[in-house]
Coordinates of C-alpha atoms in Angstrom, one line a residue:
X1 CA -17.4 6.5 13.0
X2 CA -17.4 10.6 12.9
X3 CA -19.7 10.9 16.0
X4 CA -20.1 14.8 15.8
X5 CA -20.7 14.7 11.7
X6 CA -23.4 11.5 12.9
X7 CA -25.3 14.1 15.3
X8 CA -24.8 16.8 12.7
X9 CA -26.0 14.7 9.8
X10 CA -28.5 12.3 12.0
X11 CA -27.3 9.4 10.2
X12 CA -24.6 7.2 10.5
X13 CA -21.1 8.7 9.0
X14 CA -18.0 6.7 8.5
X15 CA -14.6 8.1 7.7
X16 CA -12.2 5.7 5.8
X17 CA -8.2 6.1 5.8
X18 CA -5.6 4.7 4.1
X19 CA -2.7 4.5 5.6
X20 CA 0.4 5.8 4.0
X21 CA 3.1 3.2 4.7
X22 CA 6.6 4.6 2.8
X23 CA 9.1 1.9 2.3
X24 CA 12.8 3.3 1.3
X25 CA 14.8 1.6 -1.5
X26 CA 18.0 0.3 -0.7
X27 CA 20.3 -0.5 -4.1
X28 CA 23.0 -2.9 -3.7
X29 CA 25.1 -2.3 -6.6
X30 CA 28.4 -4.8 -7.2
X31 CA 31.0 -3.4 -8.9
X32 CA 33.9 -5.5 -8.4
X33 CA 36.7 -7.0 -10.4
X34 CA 34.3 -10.2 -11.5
X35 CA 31.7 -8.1 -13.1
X36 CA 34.3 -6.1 -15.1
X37 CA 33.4 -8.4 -18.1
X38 CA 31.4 -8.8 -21.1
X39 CA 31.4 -10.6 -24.6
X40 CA 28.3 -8.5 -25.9
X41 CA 26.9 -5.1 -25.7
X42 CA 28.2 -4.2 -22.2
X43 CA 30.1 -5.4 -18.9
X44 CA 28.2 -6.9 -16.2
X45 CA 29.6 -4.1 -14.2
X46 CA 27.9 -1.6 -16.6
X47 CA 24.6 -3.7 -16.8
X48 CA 24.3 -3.1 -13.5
X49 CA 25.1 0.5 -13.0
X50 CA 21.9 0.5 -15.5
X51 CA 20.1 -1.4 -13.9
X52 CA 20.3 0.7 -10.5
X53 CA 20.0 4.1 -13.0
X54 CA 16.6 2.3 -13.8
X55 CA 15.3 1.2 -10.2
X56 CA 16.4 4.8 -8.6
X57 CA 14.8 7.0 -11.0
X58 CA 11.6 4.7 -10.9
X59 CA 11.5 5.0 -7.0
X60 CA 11.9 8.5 -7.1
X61 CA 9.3 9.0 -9.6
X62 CA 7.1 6.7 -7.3
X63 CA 7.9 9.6 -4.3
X64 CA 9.4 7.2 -2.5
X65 CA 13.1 7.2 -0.5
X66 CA 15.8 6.1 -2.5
X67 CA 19.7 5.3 -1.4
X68 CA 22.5 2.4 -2.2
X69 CA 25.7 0.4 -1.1
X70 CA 28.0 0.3 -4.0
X71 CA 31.4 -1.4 -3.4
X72 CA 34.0 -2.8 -4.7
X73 CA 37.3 -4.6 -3.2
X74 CA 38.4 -1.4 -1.7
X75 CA 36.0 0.3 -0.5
X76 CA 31.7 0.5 0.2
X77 CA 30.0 3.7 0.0
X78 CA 27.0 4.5 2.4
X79 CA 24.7 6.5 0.7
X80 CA 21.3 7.1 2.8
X81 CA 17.7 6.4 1.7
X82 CA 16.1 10.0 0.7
X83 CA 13.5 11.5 -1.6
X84 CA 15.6 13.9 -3.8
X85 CA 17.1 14.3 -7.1
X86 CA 20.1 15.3 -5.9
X87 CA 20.6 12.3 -3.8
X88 CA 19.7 9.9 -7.0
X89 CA 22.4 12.0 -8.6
X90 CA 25.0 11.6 -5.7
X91 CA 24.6 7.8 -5.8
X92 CA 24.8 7.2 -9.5
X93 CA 27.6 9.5 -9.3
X94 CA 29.4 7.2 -6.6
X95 CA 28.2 4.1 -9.6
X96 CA 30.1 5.9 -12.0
X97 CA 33.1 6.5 -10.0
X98 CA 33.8 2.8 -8.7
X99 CA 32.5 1.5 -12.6
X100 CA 35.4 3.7 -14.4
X101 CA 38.1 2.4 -11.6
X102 CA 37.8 -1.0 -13.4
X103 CA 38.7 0.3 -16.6
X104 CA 41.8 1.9 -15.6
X105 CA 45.2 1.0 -17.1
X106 CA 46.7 0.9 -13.3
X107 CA 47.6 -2.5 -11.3
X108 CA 43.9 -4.2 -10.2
X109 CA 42.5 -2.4 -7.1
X110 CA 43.4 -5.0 -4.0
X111 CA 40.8 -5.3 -1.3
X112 CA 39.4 -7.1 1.8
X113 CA 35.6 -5.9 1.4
X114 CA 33.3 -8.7 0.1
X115 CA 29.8 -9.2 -1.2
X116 CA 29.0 -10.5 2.6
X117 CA 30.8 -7.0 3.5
X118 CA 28.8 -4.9 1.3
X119 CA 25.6 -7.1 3.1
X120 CA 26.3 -6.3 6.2
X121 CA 26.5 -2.5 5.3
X122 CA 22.9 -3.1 3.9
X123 CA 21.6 -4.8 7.0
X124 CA 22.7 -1.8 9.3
X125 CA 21.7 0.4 7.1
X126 CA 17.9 -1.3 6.0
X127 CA 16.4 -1.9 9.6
X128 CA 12.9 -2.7 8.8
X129 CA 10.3 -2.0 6.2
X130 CA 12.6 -1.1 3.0
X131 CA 12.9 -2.7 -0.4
X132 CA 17.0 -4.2 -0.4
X133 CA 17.8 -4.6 -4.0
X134 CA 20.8 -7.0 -4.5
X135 CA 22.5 -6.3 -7.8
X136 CA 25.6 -8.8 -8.4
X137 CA 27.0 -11.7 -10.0
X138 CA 27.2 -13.2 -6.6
X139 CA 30.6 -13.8 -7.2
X140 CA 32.2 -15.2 -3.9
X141 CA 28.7 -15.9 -2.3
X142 CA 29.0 -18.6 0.9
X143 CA 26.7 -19.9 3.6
X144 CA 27.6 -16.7 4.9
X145 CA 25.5 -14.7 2.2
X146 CA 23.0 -16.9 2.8
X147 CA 22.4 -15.8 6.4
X148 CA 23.0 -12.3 6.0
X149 CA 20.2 -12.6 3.0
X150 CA 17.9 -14.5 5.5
X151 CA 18.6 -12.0 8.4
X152 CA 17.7 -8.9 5.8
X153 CA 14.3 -10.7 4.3
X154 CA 13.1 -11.1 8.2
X155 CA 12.5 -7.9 8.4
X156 CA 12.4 -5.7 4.6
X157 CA 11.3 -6.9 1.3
X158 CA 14.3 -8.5 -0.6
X159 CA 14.9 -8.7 -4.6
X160 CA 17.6 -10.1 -6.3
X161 CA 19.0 -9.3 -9.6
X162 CA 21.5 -11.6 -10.8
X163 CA 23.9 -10.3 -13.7
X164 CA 25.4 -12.4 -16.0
X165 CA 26.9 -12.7 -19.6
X166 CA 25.9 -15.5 -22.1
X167 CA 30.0 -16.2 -22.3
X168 CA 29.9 -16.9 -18.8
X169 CA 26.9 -19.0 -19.1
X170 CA 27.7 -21.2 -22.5
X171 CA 31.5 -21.5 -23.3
X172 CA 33.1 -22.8 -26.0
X173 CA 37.0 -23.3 -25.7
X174 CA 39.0 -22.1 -29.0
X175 CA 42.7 -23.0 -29.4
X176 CA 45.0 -20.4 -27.3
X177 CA 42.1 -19.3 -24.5
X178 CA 43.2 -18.9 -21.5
X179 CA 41.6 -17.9 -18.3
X180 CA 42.6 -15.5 -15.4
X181 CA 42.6 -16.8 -11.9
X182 CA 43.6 -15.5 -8.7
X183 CA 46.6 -13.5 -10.9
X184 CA 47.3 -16.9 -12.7
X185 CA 46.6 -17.8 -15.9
X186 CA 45.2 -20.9 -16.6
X187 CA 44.5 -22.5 -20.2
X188 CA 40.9 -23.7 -21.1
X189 CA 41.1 -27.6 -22.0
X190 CA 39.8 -28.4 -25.8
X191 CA 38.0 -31.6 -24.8
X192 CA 34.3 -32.0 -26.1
X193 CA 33.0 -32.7 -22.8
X194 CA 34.2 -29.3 -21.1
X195 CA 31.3 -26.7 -22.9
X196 CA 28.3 -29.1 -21.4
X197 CA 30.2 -29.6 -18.0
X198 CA 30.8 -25.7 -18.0
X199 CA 27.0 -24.7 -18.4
X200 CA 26.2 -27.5 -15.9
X201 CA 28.2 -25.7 -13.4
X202 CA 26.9 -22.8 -14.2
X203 CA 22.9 -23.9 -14.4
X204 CA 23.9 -25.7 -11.2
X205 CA 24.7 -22.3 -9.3
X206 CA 21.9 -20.1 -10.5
X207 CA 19.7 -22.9 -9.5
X208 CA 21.3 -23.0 -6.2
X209 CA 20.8 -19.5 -5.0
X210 CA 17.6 -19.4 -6.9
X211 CA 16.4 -22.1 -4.4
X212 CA 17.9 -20.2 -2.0
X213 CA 16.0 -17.2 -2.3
X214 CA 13.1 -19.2 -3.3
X215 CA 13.1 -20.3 0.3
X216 CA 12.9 -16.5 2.0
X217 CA 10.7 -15.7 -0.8
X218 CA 13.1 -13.4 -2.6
X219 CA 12.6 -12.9 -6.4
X220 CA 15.3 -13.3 -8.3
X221 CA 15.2 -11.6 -11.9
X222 CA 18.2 -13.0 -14.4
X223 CA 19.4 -9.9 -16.0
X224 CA 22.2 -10.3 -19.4
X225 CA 24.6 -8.3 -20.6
X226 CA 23.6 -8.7 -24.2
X227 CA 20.3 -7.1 -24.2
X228 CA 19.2 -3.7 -23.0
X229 CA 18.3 -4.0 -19.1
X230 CA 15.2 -1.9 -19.4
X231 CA 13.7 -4.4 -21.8
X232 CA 14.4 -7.5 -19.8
X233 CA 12.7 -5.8 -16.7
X234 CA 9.8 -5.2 -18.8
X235 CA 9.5 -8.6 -19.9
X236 CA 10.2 -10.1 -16.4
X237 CA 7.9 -7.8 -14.3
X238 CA 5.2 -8.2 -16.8
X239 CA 5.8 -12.3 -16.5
X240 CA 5.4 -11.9 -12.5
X241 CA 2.7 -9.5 -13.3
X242 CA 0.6 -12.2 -15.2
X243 CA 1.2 -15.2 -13.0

């Protein structure tokens, strides 16, 4: 209640405020040697760098704070939460940069820094009250990601968007295909029963970490390589957005 505009007035007058809460956007962006693949329209490593194109210029345009983690196996870049076109540019920039060091003809870039790495840079850097925005295969993730997920949900608003490719989801051996792994190569057996026990194994681990997430009430939004990322956010915000 306004007591000196009640006197003034001689009725009752009530001022109402909204309170402006800003919440900075942190973008996780992988972009490490698994998601340097891709049997249709683009790499998961490029999907990605789209899909963080997409979320920082939307957070911008929404005034809010805007900043990222992107790593790889050699290093993670920093990049601080601010309202500015300049440091949208800067990050994308730093996207760029780690995305075109995959494609290079020189001898795979060795590394200790993990996904659970590249987490903990978020969880220093996203102290309370920010949107964390996981983009990754989740290649490599443990009990450790786990925890570091659970210990960044407790306090900021978590999303996850998992990148895959439709090769990596359905496979179907063909005579001579071989796989790389850990530096060796491996060839894919031709029995009938390995495409169903392939996309068992993969249904199995998106189901796992979609539980997962489930459980801190994390969203997690499927994203492939074979379609344009822009239209699969559509369709997948408007789904959330109707139930």
């Amino acid at each position: 209640i306004d007591w000196k505009a009640t006197a003034r007035l001689r009725s009752t007058y009530v001022r109402v405020y909204s309170e402006e809460r800003e919440r900075p956007v942190l973008l996780v962006v992988d972009q490490r040697r698994p998601m340097f693949f891709g049997s249709r329209r683009a790499m998961k490593s490029v999907t990605a760098a789209e899909v963080a194109a997409l979320g920082a210029w939307r957070v911008l345009n929404a005034r809010d704070r805007v900043g990222g983690i992107v790593f790889n196996e050699a290093e993670i870049v920093d990049i601080s939460p601010h309202r500015s076109q300049t440091q949208v540019m800067r990050m994308l920039h730093e996207v760029v940069r780690l995305n075109h060091a995959l494609a290079e003809k020189a001898a795979p870039t060795t590394g200790a820094v993990t996904l659970n790495h590249a987490l903990e840079a978020a969880l220093r850097r996203a102290k309370h009250d920010h949107l964390v925005v996981l983009i990754s295969d989740f290649d490599g993730a443990d009990e450790a990601t786990q925890r570091l997920a659970t210990l960044i949900a407790a306090h900021n608003d978590m999303l996850a968007v998992a990148i895959y490719d439709p090769l990596g989801a359905s496979l179907q051996p063909q005579p001579g295909m071989v796989v790389e792994v850990g530096g060796a190569r491996v060839a894919l057996p031709l029995d009938a029963g390995f495409p169903a026990a392939f996309q068992r194994a993969f249904t199995q681990r998106l189901d796992e970490w979609t539980e997962i997430f489930r459980a801190l009430q994390v969203p997690v939004l499927p994203i492939s390589t074979a379609e344009p990322p822009a239209d699969q956010l559509r369709s997948l915000f408007g789904q959330r957005g109707a139930a």
